[in-house]
PDB file of C-alpha atoms in Angstrom:
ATOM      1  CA  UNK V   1       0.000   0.000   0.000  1.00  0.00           C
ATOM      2  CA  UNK V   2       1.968   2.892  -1.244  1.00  0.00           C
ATOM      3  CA  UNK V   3       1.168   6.419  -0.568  1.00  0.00           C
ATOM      4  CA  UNK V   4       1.873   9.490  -1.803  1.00  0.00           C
ATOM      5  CA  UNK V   5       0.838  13.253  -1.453  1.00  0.00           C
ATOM      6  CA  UNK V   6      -2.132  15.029  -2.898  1.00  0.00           C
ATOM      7  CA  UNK V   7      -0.697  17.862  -5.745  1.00  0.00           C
ATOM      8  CA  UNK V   8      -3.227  20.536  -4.693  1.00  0.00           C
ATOM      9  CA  UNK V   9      -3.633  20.213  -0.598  1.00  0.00           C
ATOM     10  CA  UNK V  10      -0.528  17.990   0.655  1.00  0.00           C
ATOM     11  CA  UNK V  11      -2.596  15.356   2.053  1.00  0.00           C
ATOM     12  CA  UNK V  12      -1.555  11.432   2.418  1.00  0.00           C
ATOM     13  CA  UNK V  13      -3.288   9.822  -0.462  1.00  0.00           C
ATOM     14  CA  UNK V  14      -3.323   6.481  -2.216  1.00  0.00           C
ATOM     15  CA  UNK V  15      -0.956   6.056  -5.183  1.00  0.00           C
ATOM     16  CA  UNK V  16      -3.883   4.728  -7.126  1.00  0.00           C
ATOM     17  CA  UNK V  17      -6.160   7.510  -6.478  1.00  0.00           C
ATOM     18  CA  UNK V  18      -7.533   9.355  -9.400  1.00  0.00           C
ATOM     19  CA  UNK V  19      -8.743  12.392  -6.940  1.00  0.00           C
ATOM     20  CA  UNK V  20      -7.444  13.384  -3.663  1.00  0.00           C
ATOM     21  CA  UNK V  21     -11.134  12.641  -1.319  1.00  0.00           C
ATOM     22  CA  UNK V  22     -10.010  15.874   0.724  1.00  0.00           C
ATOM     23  CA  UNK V  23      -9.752  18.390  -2.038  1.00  0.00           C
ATOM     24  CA  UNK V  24     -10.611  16.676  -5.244  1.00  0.00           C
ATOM     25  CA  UNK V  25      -7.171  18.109  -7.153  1.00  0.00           C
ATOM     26  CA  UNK V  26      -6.750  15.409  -9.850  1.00  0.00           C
ATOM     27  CA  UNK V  27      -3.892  13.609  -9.281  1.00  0.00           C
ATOM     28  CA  UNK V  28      -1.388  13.142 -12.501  1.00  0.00           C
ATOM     29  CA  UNK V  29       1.102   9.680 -12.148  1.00  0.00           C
ATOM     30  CA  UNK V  30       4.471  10.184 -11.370  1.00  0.00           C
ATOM     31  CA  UNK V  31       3.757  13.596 -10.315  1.00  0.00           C
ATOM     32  CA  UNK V  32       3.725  14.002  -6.523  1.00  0.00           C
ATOM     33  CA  UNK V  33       4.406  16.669  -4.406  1.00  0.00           C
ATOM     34  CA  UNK V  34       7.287  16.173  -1.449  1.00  0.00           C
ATOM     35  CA  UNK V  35       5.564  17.533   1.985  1.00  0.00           C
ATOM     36  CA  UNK V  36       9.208  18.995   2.566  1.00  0.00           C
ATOM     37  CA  UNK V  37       8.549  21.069  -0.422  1.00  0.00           C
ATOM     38  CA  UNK V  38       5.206  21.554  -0.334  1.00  0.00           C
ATOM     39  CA  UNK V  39       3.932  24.770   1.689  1.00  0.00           C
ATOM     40  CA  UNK V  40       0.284  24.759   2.400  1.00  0.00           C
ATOM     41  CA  UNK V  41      -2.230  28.065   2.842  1.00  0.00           C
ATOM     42  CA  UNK V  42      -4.872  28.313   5.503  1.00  0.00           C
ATOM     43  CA  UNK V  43      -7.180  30.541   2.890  1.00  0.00           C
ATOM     44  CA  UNK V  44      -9.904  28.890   1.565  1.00  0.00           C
ATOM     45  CA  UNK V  45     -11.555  29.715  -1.934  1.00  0.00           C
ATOM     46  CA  UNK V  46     -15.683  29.843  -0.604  1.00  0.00           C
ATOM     47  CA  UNK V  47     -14.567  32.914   1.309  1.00  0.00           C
ATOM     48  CA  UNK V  48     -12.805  34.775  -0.858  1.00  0.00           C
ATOM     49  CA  UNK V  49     -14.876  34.175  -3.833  1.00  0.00           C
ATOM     50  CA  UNK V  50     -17.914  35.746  -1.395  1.00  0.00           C
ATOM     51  CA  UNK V  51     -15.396  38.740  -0.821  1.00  0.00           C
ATOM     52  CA  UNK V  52     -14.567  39.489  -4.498  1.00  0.00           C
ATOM     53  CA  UNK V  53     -18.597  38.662  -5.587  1.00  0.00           C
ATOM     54  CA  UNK V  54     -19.895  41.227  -2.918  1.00  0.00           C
ATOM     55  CA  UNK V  55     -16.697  43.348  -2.184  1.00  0.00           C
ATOM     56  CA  UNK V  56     -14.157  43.203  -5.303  1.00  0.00           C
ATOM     57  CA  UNK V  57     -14.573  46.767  -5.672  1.00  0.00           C
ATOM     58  CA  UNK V  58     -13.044  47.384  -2.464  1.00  0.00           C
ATOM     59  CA  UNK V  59     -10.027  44.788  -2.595  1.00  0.00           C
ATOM     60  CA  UNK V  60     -11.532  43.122   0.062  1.00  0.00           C
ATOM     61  CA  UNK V  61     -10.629  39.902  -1.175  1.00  0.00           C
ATOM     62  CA  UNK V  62      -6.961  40.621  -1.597  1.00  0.00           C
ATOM     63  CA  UNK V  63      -6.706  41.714   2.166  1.00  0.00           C
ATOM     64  CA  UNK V  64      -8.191  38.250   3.196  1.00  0.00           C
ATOM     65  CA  UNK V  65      -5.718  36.204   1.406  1.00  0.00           C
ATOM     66  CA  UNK V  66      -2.850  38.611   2.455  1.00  0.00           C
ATOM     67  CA  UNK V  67      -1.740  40.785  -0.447  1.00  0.00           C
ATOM     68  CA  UNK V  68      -2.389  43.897   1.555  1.00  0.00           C
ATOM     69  CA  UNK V  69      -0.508  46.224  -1.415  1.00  0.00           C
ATOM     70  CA  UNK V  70      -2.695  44.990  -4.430  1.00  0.00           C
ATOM     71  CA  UNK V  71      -5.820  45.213  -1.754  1.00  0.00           C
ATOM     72  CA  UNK V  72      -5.089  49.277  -1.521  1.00  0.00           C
ATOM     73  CA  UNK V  73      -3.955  49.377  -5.110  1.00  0.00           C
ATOM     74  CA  UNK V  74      -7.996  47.622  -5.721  1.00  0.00           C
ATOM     75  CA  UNK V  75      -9.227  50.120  -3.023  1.00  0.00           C
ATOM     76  CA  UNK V  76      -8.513  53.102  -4.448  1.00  0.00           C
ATOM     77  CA  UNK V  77      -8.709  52.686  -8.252  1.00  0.00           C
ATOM     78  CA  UNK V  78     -12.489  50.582  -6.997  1.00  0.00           C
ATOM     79  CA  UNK V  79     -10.757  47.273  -8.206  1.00  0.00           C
ATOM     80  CA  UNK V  80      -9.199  48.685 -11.273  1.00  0.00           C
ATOM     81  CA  UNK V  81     -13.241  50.227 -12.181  1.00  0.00           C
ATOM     82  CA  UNK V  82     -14.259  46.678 -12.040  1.00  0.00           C
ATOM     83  CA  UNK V  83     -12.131  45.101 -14.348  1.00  0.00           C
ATOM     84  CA  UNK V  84      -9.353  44.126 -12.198  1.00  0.00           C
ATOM     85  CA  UNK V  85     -11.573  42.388  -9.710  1.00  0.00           C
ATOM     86  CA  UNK V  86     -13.823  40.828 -12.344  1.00  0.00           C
ATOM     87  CA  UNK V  87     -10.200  38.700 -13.470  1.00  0.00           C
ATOM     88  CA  UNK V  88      -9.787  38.306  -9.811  1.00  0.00           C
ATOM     89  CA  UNK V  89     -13.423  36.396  -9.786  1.00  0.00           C
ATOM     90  CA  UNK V  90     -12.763  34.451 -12.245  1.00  0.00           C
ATOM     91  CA  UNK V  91      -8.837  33.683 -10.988  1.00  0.00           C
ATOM     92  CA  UNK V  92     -11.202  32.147  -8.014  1.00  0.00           C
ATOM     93  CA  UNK V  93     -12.978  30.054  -9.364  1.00  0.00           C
ATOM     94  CA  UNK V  94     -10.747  28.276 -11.895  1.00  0.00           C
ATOM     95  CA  UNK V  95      -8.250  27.571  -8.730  1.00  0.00           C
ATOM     96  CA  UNK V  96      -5.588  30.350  -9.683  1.00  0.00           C
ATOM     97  CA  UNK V  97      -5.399  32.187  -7.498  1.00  0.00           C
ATOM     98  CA  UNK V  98      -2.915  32.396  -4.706  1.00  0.00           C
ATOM     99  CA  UNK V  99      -2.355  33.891  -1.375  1.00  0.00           C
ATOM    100  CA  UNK V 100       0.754  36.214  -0.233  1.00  0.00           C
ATOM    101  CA  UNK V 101       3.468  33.553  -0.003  1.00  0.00           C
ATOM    102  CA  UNK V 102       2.319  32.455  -3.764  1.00  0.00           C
ATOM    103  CA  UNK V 103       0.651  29.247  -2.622  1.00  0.00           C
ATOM    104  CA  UNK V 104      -2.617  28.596  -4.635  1.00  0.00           C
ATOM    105  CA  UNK V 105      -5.972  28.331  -2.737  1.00  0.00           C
ATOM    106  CA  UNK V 106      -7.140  25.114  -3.692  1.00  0.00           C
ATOM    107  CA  UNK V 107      -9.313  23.605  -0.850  1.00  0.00           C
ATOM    108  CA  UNK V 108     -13.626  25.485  -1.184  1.00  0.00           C
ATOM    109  CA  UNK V 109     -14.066  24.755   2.361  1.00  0.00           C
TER     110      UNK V 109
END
């Protein structure tokens, strides 16, 4: 029973498994992640997809995940007159967006 770790949360997974059962990242053979190297976030995507939805004209969004200087940047040009946090939205959702330290948020809840 080998095991190896999940590419999009760092969890203990099955070798075999098509989908990590924590996060759901599809898992590629051959292509695990280390947990030496890998460097988890705490931010979660359900909340700051609400933030950007209801607040991405204030940067709100950015401040939760911790990129305080693109969250004043979005705060004062009202997220970049809407463009800016309309790419942000959809950055969300398609898992591509990342927090401070450049680790993507992968895990909704």
């Amino acid at each position: 029973m080998a095991m190896v770790f999940c590419r999009g949360c760092g969890k203990e997974i099955h070798d075999s498994a098509v989908t990590c059962p924590t996060c759901g990242a599809v898992q590629t053979a051959g292509q695990t992640v280390s947990p030496a190297v890998y460097s988890a976030t705490d931010k979660r995507i359900l909340p700051a997809f609400l933030l950007c939805f209801f607040l991405g004209w204030f940067g709100i969004h950015r401040f939760y995940v911790g990129k305080t200087g693109t969250g004043i940047a979005q705060l004062l040009t009202m997220g970049g007159l809407g463009i800016w946090a309309f790419i942000d939205l959809i950055m969300i959702l398609c898992g591509a967006f990342t927090d401070a330290a450049g680790n993507k948020i992968t895990v909704w809840t």
